[in-house]
Structure formats: C-alpha cells, structure tokens
CSV table of C-alpha atoms and ligand atoms in Angstrom, one decimal:
chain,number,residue,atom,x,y,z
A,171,UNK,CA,-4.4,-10.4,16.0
A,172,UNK,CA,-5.6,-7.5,14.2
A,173,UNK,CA,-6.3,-6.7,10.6
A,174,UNK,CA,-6.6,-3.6,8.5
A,175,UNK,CA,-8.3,-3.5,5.0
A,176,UNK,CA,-8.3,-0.8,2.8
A,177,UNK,CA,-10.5,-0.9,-0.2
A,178,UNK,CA,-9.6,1.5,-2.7
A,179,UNK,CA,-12.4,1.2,-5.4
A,180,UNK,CA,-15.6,3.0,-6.6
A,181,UNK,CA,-17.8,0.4,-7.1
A,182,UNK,CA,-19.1,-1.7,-4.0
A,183,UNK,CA,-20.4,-4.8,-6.8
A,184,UNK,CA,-16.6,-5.0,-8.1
A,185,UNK,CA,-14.1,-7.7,-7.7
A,186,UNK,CA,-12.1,-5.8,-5.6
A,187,UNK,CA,-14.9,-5.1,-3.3
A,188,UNK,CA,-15.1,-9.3,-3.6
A,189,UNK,CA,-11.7,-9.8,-3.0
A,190,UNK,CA,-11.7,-7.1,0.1
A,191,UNK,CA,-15.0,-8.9,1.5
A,192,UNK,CA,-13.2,-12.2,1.4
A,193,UNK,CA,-10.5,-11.5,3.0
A,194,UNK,CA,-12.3,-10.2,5.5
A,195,UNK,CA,-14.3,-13.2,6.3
A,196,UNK,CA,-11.7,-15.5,6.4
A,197,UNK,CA,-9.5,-13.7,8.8
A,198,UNK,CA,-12.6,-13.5,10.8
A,199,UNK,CA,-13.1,-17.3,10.7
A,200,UNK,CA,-9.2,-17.7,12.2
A,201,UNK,CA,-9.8,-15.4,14.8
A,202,UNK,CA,-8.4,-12.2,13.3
A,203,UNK,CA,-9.8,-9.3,14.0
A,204,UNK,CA,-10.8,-7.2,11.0
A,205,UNK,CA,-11.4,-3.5,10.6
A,206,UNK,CA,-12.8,-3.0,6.7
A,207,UNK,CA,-12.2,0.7,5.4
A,208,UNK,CA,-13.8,1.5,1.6
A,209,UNK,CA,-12.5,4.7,1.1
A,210,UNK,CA,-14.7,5.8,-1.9
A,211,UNK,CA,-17.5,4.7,0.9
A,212,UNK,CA,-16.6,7.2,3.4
A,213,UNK,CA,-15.7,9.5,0.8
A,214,UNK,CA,-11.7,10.0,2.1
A,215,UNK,CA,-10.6,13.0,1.0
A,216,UNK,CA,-7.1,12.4,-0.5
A,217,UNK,CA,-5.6,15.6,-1.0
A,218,UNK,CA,-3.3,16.6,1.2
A,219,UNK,CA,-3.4,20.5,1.6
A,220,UNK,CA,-3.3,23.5,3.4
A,221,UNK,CA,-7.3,23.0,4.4
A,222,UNK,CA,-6.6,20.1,6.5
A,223,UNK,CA,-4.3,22.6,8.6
A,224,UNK,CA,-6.3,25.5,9.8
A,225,UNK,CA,-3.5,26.1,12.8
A,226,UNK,CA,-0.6,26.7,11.0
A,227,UNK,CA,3.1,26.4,12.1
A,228,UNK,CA,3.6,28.8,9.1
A,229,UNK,CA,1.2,31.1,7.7
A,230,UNK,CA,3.0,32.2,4.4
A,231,UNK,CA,3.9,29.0,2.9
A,232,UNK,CA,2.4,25.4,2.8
A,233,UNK,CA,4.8,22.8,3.7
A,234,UNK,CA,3.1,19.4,4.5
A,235,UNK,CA,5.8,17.8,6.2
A,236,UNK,CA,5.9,20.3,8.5
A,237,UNK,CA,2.9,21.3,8.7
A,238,UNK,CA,2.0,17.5,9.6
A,239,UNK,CA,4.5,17.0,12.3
A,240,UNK,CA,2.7,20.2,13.9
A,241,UNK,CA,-0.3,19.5,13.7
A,242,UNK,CA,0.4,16.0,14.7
A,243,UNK,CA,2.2,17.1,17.7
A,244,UNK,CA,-1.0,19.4,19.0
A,245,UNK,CA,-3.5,16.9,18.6
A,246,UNK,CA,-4.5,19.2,15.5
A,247,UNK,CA,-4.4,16.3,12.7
A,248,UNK,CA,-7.8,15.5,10.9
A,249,UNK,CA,-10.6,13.5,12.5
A,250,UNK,CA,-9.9,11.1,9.7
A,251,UNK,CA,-6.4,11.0,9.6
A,252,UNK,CA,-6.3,10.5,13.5
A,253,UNK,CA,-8.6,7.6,13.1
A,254,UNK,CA,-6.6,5.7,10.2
A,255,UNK,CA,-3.7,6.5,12.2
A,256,UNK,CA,-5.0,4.4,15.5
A,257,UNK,CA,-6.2,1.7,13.0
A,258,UNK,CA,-2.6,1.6,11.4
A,259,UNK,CA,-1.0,1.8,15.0
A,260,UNK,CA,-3.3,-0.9,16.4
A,261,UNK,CA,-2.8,-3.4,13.3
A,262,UNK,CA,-0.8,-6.9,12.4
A,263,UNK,CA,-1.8,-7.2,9.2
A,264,UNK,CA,-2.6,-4.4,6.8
A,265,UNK,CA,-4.3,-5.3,3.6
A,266,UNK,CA,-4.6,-2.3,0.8
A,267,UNK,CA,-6.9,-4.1,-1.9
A,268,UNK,CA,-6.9,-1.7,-5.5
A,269,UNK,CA,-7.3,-2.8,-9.5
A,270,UNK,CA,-4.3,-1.3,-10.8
A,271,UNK,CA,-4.9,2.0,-12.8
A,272,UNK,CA,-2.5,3.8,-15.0
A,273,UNK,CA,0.2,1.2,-13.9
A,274,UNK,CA,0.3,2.2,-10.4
A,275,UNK,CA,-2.2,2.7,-7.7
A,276,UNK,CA,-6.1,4.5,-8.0
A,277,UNK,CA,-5.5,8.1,-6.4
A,278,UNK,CA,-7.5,7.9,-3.5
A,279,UNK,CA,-4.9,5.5,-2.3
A,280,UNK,CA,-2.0,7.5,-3.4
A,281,UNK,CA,-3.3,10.4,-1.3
A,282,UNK,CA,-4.5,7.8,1.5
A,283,UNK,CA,-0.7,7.0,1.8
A,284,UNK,CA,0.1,11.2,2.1
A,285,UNK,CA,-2.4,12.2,4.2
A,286,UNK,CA,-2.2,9.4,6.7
A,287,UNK,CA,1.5,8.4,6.8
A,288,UNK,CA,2.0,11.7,8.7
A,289,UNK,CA,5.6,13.0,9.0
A,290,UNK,CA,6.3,12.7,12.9
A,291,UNK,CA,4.2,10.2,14.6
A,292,UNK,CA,4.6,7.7,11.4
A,293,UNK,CA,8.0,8.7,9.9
A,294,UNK,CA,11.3,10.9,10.8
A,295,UNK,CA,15.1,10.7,9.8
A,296,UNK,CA,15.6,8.4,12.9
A,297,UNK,CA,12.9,6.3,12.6
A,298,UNK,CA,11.9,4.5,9.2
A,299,UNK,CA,13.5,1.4,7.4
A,300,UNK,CA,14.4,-1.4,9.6
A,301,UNK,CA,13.5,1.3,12.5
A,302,UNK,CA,10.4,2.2,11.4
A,303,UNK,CA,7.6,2.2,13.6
A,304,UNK,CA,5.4,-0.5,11.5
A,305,UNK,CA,8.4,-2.8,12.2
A,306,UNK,CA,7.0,-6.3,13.1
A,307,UNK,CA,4.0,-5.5,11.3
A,308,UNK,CA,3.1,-6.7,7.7
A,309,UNK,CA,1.8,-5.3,4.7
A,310,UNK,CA,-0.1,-6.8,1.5
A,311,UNK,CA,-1.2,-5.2,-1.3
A,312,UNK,CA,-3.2,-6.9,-3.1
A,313,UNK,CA,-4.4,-6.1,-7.2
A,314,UNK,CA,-6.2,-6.8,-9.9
A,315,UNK,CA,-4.9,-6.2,-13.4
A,316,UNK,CA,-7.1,-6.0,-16.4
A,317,UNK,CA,-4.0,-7.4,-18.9
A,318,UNK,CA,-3.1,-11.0,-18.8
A,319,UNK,CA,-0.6,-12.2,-17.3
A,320,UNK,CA,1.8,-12.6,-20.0
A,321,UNK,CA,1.5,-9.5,-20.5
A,322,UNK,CA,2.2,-7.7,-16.9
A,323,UNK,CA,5.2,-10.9,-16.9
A,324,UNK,CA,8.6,-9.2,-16.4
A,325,UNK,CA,9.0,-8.9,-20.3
A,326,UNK,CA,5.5,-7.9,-20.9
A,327,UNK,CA,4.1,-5.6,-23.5
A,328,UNK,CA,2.4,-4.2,-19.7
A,329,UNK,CA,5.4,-3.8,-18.2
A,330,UNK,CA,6.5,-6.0,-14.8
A,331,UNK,CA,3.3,-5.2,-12.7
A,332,UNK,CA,6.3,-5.9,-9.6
A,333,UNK,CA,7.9,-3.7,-10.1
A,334,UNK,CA,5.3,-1.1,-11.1
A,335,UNK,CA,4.5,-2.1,-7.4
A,336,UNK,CA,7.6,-1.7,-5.7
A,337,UNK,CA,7.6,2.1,-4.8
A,338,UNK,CA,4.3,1.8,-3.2
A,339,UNK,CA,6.1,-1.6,-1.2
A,340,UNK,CA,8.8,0.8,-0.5
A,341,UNK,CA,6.2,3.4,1.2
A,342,UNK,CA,5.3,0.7,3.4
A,343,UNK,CA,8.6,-0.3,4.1
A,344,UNK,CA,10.1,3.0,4.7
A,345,UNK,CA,7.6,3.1,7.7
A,346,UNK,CA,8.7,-0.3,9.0
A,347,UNK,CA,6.5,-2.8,7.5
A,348,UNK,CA,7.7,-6.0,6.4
A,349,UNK,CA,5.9,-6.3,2.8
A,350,UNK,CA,4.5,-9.5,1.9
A,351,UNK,CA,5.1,-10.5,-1.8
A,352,UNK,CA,2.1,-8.7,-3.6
A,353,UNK,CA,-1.3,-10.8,-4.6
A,354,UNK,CA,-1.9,-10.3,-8.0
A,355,UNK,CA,-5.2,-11.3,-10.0
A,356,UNK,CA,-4.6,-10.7,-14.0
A,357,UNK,CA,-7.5,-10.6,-16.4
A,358,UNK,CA,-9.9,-9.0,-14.8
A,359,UNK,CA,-11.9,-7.7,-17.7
A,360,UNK,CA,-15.7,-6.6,-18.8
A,361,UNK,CA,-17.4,-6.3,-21.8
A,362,UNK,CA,-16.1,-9.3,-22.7
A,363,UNK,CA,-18.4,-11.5,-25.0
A,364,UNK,CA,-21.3,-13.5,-23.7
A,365,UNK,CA,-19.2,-16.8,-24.4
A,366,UNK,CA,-16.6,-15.7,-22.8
A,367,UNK,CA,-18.0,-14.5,-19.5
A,368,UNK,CA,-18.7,-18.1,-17.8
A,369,UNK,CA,-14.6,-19.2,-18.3
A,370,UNK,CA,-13.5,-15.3,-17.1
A,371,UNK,CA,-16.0,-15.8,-14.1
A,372,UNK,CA,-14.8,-19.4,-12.9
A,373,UNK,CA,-11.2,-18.2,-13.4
A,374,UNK,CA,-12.1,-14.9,-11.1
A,375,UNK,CA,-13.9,-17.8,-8.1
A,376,UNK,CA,-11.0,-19.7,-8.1
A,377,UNK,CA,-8.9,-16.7,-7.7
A,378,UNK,CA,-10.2,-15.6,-4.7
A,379,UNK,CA,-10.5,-18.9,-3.5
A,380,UNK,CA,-6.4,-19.2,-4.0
A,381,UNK,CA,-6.4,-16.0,-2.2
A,382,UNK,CA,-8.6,-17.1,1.0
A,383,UNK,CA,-6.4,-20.3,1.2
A,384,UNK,CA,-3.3,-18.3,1.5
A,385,UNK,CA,-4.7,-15.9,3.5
A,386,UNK,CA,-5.0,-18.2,6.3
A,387,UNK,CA,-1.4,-18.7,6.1
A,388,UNK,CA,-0.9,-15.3,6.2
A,389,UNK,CA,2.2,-15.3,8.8
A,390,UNK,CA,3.9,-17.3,7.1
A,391,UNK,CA,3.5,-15.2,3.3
A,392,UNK,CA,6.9,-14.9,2.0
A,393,UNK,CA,8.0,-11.1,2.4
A,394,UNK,CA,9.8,-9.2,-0.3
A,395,UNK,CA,13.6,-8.4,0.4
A,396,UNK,CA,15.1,-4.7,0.8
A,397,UNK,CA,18.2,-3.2,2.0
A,398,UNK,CA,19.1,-2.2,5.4
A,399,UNK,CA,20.3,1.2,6.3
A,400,UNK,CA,23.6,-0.3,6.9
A,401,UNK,CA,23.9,-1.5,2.9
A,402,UNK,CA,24.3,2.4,2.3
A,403,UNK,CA,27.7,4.3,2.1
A,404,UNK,CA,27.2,7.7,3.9
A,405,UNK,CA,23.5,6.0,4.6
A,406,UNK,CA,23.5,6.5,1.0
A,407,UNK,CA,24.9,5.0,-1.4
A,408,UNK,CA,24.4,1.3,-2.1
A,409,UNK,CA,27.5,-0.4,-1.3
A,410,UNK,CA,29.5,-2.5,-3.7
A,411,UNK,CA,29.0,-5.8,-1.8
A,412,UNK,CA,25.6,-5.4,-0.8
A,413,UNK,CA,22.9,-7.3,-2.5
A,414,UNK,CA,20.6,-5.3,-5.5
A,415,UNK,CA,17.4,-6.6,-4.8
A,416,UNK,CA,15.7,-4.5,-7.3
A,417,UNK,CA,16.4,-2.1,-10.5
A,418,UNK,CA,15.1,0.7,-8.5
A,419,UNK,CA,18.0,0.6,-6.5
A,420,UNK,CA,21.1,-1.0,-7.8
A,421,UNK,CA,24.7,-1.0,-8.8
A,422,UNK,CA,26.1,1.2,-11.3
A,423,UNK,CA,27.4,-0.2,-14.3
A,424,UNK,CA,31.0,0.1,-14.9
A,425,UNK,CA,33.4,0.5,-18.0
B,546,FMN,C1,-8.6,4.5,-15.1
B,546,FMN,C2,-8.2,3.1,-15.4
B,546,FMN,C3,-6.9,2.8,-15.7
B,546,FMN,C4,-6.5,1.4,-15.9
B,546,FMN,N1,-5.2,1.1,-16.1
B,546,FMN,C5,-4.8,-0.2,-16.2
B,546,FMN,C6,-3.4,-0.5,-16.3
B,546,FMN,O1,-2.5,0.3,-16.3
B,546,FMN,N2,-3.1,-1.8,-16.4
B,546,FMN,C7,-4.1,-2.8,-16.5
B,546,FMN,O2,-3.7,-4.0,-16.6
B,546,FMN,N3,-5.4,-2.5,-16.4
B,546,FMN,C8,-5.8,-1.2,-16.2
B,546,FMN,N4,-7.1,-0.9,-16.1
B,546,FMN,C9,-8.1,-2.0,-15.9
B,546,FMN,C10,-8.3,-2.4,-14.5
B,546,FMN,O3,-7.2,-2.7,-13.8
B,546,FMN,C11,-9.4,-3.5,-14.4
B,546,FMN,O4,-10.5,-3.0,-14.9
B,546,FMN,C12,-9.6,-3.9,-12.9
B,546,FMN,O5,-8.4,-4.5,-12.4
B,546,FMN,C13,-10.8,-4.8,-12.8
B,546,FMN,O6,-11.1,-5.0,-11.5
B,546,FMN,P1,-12.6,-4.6,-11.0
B,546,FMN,O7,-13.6,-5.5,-11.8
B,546,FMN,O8,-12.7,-4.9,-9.6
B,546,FMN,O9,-12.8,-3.2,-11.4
B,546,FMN,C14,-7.5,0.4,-15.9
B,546,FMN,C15,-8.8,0.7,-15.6
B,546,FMN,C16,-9.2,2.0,-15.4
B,546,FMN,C17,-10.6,2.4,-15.1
C-alpha cells in the first residue's frame, strides 16, 4: 500500500506540519508506504499559466484545458507536475493536510489541484465520477480550524466547515476518488494567554493522537456519499427520486 501526503502550510514548526508528520509515521509503522510533499518546502508554484506551456497547441490564446491535454499528450507537462502526477497515479491513500483559510483551502493547494489534476491523463468527459481514473483510490483531507467547534457546527456563526469542504471533496471525486469523511481539528489558536496554552496544548496531543488511532484504520474510514452519473437526467439534472446528499446539489423546491 502506498500513501500520498500533501502538506499545504508555511511553517514547518506548525500543527499541520505535526499532524502531516504523524500521519506519516504511523502509516509507516503498518507498512504503508509514505511519500511526504510540503509544498511551501519545495516551493510549488501554483499558478497555472501560459509559462508552464512554452509549446503551445495555440499561440494566440491561453486555454489551460487544452493546453494541458497537449502538453500532457507530448510528454511536454512540467517537471513538477509530471512528478505529482506519478505520485497521484501510484497512490492508495492520498492525504491533503491544510488549516482552513478564508473558509476554504490555502492557495497553494487550490492551484496544486489545477496545475496537477491535468485535463487528459487525470480527467475528460468519459472518464471522471464513478469512472474516474482515481476510482478505488481514497482521499482525506484533513484541517485545522482556528474557530471552535460550535462555531464551524452546521448552524455556526463559521458556517458548516463540511460543507465549506465539499467542493474541494467534489474535485477529488470528479477524478474518481472515494473521499473519506474529512478530519477536522477546531481550535487551533495562538496568542492565546499564558493560562490558557497548557489546556489548548493537551487538547491539540490528544487530537493527533485521535487522528493516528484512526489512521490505522484507514480502510475502513467511512467515505462521504455522492451521486452517480446515472442520478442525472440528460447526465444532468438530478432526478426526482434520486437521493440529495448535499445542498450543493439538490432538489428544487416546488410551489
Ligand atoms: C489567512 C488566514 C485565514 C484564516 N481563515 C480562517 C477561517 O476562515 N476559519 C477559521 O476557523 N480559521 C481561520 N484562520 C485560522 C487558521 O485556520 C488557524 O490559524 C490554523 O488552523 C491553525 O493551525 P496551525 O497552527 O497549524 O497554523 C485563518 C488564518 C489565516 C492565516
């Protein structure tokens, strides 16, 4: 078995960077092998733009899509990019470890997710969904929040940090991952005062230590649910007797 970790954060003394170690170590101890990526480390370049394209399909106009699936198909793509694509493609387990900022993910990782899920070897009309090429493959993201968790709860002042995850779960699952339900650590604060730290710290040990123990589980992590292409009208539109799994994509109300 292989593993993938992506850390996404500047600062190598951080929880994440903890929480990304950790993992690590204990997917090493059950035999899982484990490739670690810090992508502020090797300073990943997350814009995805006409640079990274020197050969161009078109010379007038940038389009990424197509200028991804061209590049991909003469072995033109970016050192980088070719190398996260053969850890992606050689993975069981992909881990992309991130505090959440600005509700959603750091952008490193947003532009992680356009440079390296190349349109053509990764995704195409045919392929994605249940057909994707990930399929059989999981995916965990795993975050820290700096609210509480009352208040990232679903009728949190923060907003449900869920489903502020669930179009980056959808990413992974429109390339064929099946996503596990996400790891969340709430809290995660500094600055806080001096008699405060030792409670915040213990709370943050036991967190990861929660984590490690479910980690070795991993296989059997429960996975979140999403529609099949055969749910859609036309490939569409949700049908009316198909499950809603999620506000991002449900039934319209009638009357
Ligand atoms: C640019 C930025 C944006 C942030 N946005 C949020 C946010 O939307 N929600 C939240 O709960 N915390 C937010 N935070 C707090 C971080 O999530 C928190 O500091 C982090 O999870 C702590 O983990 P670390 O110690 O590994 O950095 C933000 C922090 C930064 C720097």
């Amino acid at each position: 078995m292989r593993a993938l970790i992506l850390l996404a954060h500047p600062e190598p003394r951080s929880f994440n960077a903890h929480l990304a170690a950790q993992a690590a170590e204990q997917l090493r101890r059950d035999g899982v092998q484990v490739e670690a990526i810090d992508l502020y480390a090797e300073g990943f370049d997350p814009l995805e733009a006409a640079y990274h394209h020197p050969q161009r399909l078109q010379r007038e106009r940038f389009d990424a899509q197509r200028e991804q699936r061209h590049s991909a198909e003469h072995d033109l793509l970016p050192t980088d990019v070719r190398r996260h694509l053969q850890l992606l493609q050689a993975t069981d387990l992909l881990i992309l470890q991130f505090p959440l900022w600005w509700f959603a993910a750091p952008a490193i990782l947003k532009g992680w997710l356009d440079r390296v899920l190349v349109y053509g070897p990764m995704y195409n009309s045919r392929q994605r969904h249940e057909h994707g090429v990930m399929r059989g493959k999981r995916a965990l993201l795993s975050i820290t929040t700096g609210s509480s968790a009352r208040a990232c709860a679903v009728d949190g002042r923060e907003g449900d940090t869920r489903l502020l995850l669930w179009p980056l779960m959808y990413s992974l699952r429109y390339v064929g991952f099946d996503v596990m339900e996400p790891h969340v650590v709430h809290g995660v604060r500094s600055g806080l005062a001096p008699e405060r730290v030792q409670a915040h710290d213990e709370a943050l040990a036991a967190a990861a230590d929660c984590y490690c123990e479910r980690l070795a589980q991993w296989p059997q992590w429960p996975t979140v649910p999403f529609n099949d292409s055969g749910d859609f009208e036309d490939g569409v539109v949700l049908r009316a007797e198909a499950t809603a799994y999620s506000p991002f994509i449900r039934h319209r109300h009638t009357g």
